[in-house]
Amino acid sequence: MLDIQKIRADFPILSQKVNGKPLVYFDNGATSQKPQVVIEAISKYYNEINANIHRGVHTLSQLATDAYEVSRGTIQSHINAKLACEVIFTSGTTHAINAVANGFASFLKAGDEVLVSALEHHSNIVPWQMLCEKTAATLRVIPMNEKGELILSEYEKLLSNKTKIVTVNHISNALGTINPIKYMIDKAHEVGAAILIDGAQAVPHLKPDVQALDCDFYVFSGHKICGPTGIGILYGKEAWLHKLPPYQGGGEMIATVSFEKTTYADLPHKFEAGTPNIEAGIVLGTAIDYLNEIGFDNIAKYEHELLEYATEKLLQIEGLKIFGTAEAKTSVISFNIGNIHPYDIGTIIDKLGIAVRTGHHCAQPIMDFYKIPGTIRASFAFYNTKEEIDFMIDALKKAQMMLS
């Protein structure tokens, strides 16, 4: 059982007040808060070992390089990648997806197909649209139902020998739906297609095993799992990473350079051009260690309790409708109250110290499906409490009275 008060004490920001009220932070789907151990690790890097990595022979450079590569090993172990070189540091999920989409431009031609799901964040739609425009391939969409679940029978119909890559999120950022990715991976492989899993919303809640999943690519961001901003991970099977051309050219990703020809470095450096976000890469390992000490089974169990409690309390508010009622769901609730615009409610409850996200959540196709401009999204983390949910409920009722 989690000691929530002890955990909350690890997060300095949770003790502050916003607009004179205790902060209730329910915008974890956008970014997580950072524990003291992560904040201290950032400071420690700049105080003690700040130097550029990989190329230096001096002591600080070697210390920074060692810390950076230890973090890569931590992430390899966490996601159960077969090889450390399959773990590529990026600036985030968006960078990672673009790196793969850019690489696939070498493989696609007119008549080929790329499958995306109707549940995707814009960052897992737009790069594939750009790829299809560049190659004359066709973008096909896996449809969803009213509950916010993908229609798997339609997915199976879309798959064919024309399908070259499937891309789908592990968990929907807008609805909290947990997609059956193992099934989808296996089906994609039956037709010889590669598959990329956007794990940005999944990694705060569960521990992916990329070998058990057998996915070709898995991507996520550090800032959603208690780590710094500006860092992310592209996992790719070694064979695929060898096939893909590099996304960016520059220092570090080369073996030899002449004006006649350049040869590329071995993995993972082939995809890590230029000076990386060294501090964030190192500290991402610290954040993952912190979460593993708490335990992802404990996190999942507790967050499910928060989800059930919040769902029950929200549905007691007259006129409130929840969007996304999938059987498999994580601790995200998107909802509206009557015809009140979500922005108006979000603005009022912010005055009461409640931080939620309002709008289309970079998932406009989902909002178009439900014929709504957006939703209020409350996304919970392991450091939130049922008492905070009660504060939100009271704030929502006050906002409803003011705006009705």
mmCIF file of N, CA and C in Angstrom, residues 300-343:
data_model
loop_
_atom_site.group_PDB
_atom_site.id
_atom_site.type_symbol
_atom_site.label_atom_id
_atom_site.label_comp_id
_atom_site.label_asym_id
_atom_site.label_seq_id
_atom_site.Cartn_x
_atom_site.Cartn_y
_atom_site.Cartn_z
ATOM 1 N N ALA A 300 -0.405 1.527 -10.504
ATOM 2 C CA ALA A 300 -1.595 1.189 -11.298
ATOM 3 C C ALA A 300 -2.805 0.921 -10.400
ATOM 4 N N LYS A 301 -2.596 0.205 -9.323
ATOM 5 C CA LYS A 301 -3.701 -0.127 -8.417
ATOM 6 C C LYS A 301 -4.277 1.132 -7.779
ATOM 7 N N TYR A 302 -3.396 1.994 -7.299
ATOM 8 C CA TYR A 302 -3.863 3.206 -6.631
ATOM 9 C C TYR A 302 -4.547 4.161 -7.617
ATOM 10 N N GLU A 303 -3.970 4.329 -8.795
ATOM 11 C CA GLU A 303 -4.575 5.229 -9.769
ATOM 12 C C GLU A 303 -5.930 4.715 -10.240
ATOM 13 N N HIS A 304 -6.103 3.398 -10.294
ATOM 14 C CA HIS A 304 -7.412 2.846 -10.647
ATOM 15 C C HIS A 304 -8.448 3.188 -9.580
ATOM 16 N N GLU A 305 -8.026 3.177 -8.326
ATOM 17 C CA GLU A 305 -8.930 3.591 -7.249
ATOM 18 C C GLU A 305 -9.354 5.050 -7.431
ATOM 19 N N LEU A 306 -8.393 5.907 -7.771
ATOM 20 C CA LEU A 306 -8.716 7.314 -8.013
ATOM 21 C C LEU A 306 -9.683 7.460 -9.187
ATOM 22 N N LEU A 307 -9.439 6.691 -10.252
ATOM 23 C CA LEU A 307 -10.317 6.745 -11.428
ATOM 24 C C LEU A 307 -11.746 6.367 -11.068
ATOM 25 N N GLU A 308 -11.911 5.267 -10.354
ATOM 26 C CA GLU A 308 -13.257 4.811 -9.980
ATOM 27 C C GLU A 308 -13.945 5.812 -9.061
ATOM 28 N N TYR A 309 -13.198 6.338 -8.105
ATOM 29 C CA TYR A 309 -13.776 7.287 -7.159
ATOM 30 C C TYR A 309 -14.212 8.561 -7.878
ATOM 31 N N ALA A 310 -13.333 9.096 -8.738
ATOM 32 C CA ALA A 310 -13.653 10.325 -9.455
ATOM 33 C C ALA A 310 -14.819 10.134 -10.406
ATOM 34 N N THR A 311 -14.858 8.990 -11.084
ATOM 35 C CA THR A 311 -15.957 8.718 -12.017
ATOM 36 C C THR A 311 -17.299 8.719 -11.291
ATOM 37 N N GLU A 312 -17.333 8.039 -10.167
ATOM 38 C CA GLU A 312 -18.575 7.979 -9.382
ATOM 39 C C GLU A 312 -19.011 9.373 -8.921
ATOM 40 N N LYS A 313 -18.074 10.160 -8.418
ATOM 41 C CA LYS A 313 -18.400 11.496 -7.910
ATOM 42 C C LYS A 313 -18.813 12.445 -9.033
ATOM 43 N N LEU A 314 -18.126 12.378 -10.158
ATOM 44 C CA LEU A 314 -18.448 13.268 -11.277
ATOM 45 C C LEU A 314 -19.840 13.002 -11.827
ATOM 46 N N LEU A 315 -20.198 11.741 -11.913
ATOM 47 C CA LEU A 315 -21.501 11.393 -12.485
ATOM 48 C C LEU A 315 -22.671 11.815 -11.607
ATOM 49 N N GLN A 316 -22.374 12.253 -10.403
ATOM 50 C CA GLN A 316 -23.436 12.775 -9.519
ATOM 51 C C GLN A 316 -23.749 14.236 -9.818
ATOM 52 N N ILE A 317 -22.908 14.870 -10.649
ATOM 53 C CA ILE A 317 -23.159 16.257 -11.036
ATOM 54 C C ILE A 317 -24.167 16.281 -12.173
ATOM 55 N N GLU A 318 -25.241 17.022 -11.990
ATOM 56 C CA GLU A 318 -26.326 17.064 -12.983
ATOM 57 C C GLU A 318 -25.816 17.598 -14.319
ATOM 58 N N GLY A 319 -26.123 16.861 -15.383
ATOM 59 C CA GLY A 319 -25.767 17.308 -16.725
ATOM 60 C C GLY A 319 -24.359 16.969 -17.150
ATOM 61 N N LEU A 320 -23.589 16.325 -16.289
ATOM 62 C CA LEU A 320 -22.211 16.000 -16.644
ATOM 63 C C LEU A 320 -22.165 14.741 -17.507
ATOM 64 N N LYS A 321 -21.380 14.809 -18.575
ATOM 65 C CA LYS A 321 -21.194 13.663 -19.464
ATOM 66 C C LYS A 321 -19.717 13.355 -19.610
ATOM 67 N N ILE A 322 -19.370 12.075 -19.428
ATOM 68 C CA ILE A 322 -17.995 11.628 -19.604
ATOM 69 C C ILE A 322 -17.813 11.113 -21.027
ATOM 70 N N PHE A 323 -16.749 11.547 -21.669
ATOM 71 C CA PHE A 323 -16.392 11.065 -23.004
ATOM 72 C C PHE A 323 -15.208 10.102 -22.855
ATOM 73 N N GLY A 324 -15.410 8.880 -23.343
ATOM 74 C CA GLY A 324 -14.389 7.855 -23.174
ATOM 75 C C GLY A 324 -14.747 6.943 -22.027
ATOM 76 N N THR A 325 -15.459 5.892 -22.346
ATOM 77 C CA THR A 325 -15.915 4.952 -21.315
ATOM 78 C C THR A 325 -15.466 3.535 -21.658
ATOM 79 N N ALA A 326 -14.255 3.427 -22.167
ATOM 80 C CA ALA A 326 -13.721 2.123 -22.568
ATOM 81 C C ALA A 326 -13.626 1.183 -21.373
ATOM 82 N N GLU A 327 -13.725 -0.104 -21.656
ATOM 83 C CA GLU A 327 -13.585 -1.108 -20.598
ATOM 84 C C GLU A 327 -12.189 -1.052 -19.994
ATOM 85 N N ALA A 328 -11.186 -0.887 -20.845
ATOM 86 C CA ALA A 328 -9.799 -0.774 -20.379
ATOM 87 C C ALA A 328 -9.413 0.700 -20.420
ATOM 88 N N LYS A 329 -9.175 1.265 -19.244
ATOM 89 C CA LYS A 329 -8.965 2.709 -19.167
ATOM 90 C C LYS A 329 -8.011 3.037 -18.032
ATOM 91 N N THR A 330 -7.226 4.095 -18.228
ATOM 92 C CA THR A 330 -6.345 4.563 -17.162
ATOM 93 C C THR A 330 -6.932 5.814 -16.523
ATOM 94 N N SER A 331 -6.163 6.453 -15.631
ATOM 95 C CA SER A 331 -6.713 7.497 -14.755
ATOM 96 C C SER A 331 -6.822 8.857 -15.438
ATOM 97 N N VAL A 332 -7.617 8.892 -16.490
ATOM 98 C CA VAL A 332 -7.921 10.111 -17.238
ATOM 99 C C VAL A 332 -9.429 10.173 -17.430
ATOM 100 N N ILE A 333 -10.018 11.328 -17.124
ATOM 101 C CA ILE A 333 -11.453 11.505 -17.355
ATOM 102 C C ILE A 333 -11.669 12.787 -18.134
ATOM 103 N N SER A 334 -12.304 12.668 -19.309
ATOM 104 C CA SER A 334 -12.696 13.818 -20.116
ATOM 105 C C SER A 334 -14.199 13.995 -19.983
ATOM 106 N N PHE A 335 -14.635 15.220 -19.716
ATOM 107 C CA PHE A 335 -16.071 15.425 -19.478
ATOM 108 C C PHE A 335 -16.468 16.852 -19.812
ATOM 109 N N ASN A 336 -17.759 17.039 -19.982
ATOM 110 C CA ASN A 336 -18.361 18.360 -20.109
ATOM 111 C C ASN A 336 -19.579 18.429 -19.199
ATOM 112 N N ILE A 337 -19.973 19.634 -18.855
ATOM 113 C CA ILE A 337 -21.170 19.836 -18.024
ATOM 114 C C ILE A 337 -22.170 20.630 -18.843
ATOM 115 N N GLY A 338 -23.249 19.947 -19.258
ATOM 116 C CA GLY A 338 -24.281 20.591 -20.061
ATOM 117 C C GLY A 338 -23.691 21.234 -21.294
ATOM 118 N N ASN A 339 -24.137 22.450 -21.564
ATOM 119 C CA ASN A 339 -23.651 23.184 -22.737
ATOM 120 C C ASN A 339 -22.607 24.235 -22.368
ATOM 121 N N ILE A 340 -22.089 24.150 -21.153
ATOM 122 C CA ILE A 340 -21.097 25.132 -20.715
ATOM 123 C C ILE A 340 -19.767 24.842 -21.403
ATOM 124 N N HIS A 341 -19.130 25.873 -21.934
ATOM 125 C CA HIS A 341 -17.857 25.670 -22.623
ATOM 126 C C HIS A 341 -16.792 25.230 -21.620
ATOM 127 N N PRO A 342 -16.007 24.214 -21.954
ATOM 128 C CA PRO A 342 -15.003 23.721 -21.001
ATOM 129 C C PRO A 342 -14.012 24.795 -20.561
ATOM 130 N N TYR A 343 -13.679 25.722 -21.448
ATOM 131 C CA TYR A 343 -12.726 26.779 -21.089
ATOM 132 C C TYR A 343 -13.253 27.624 -19.936
#
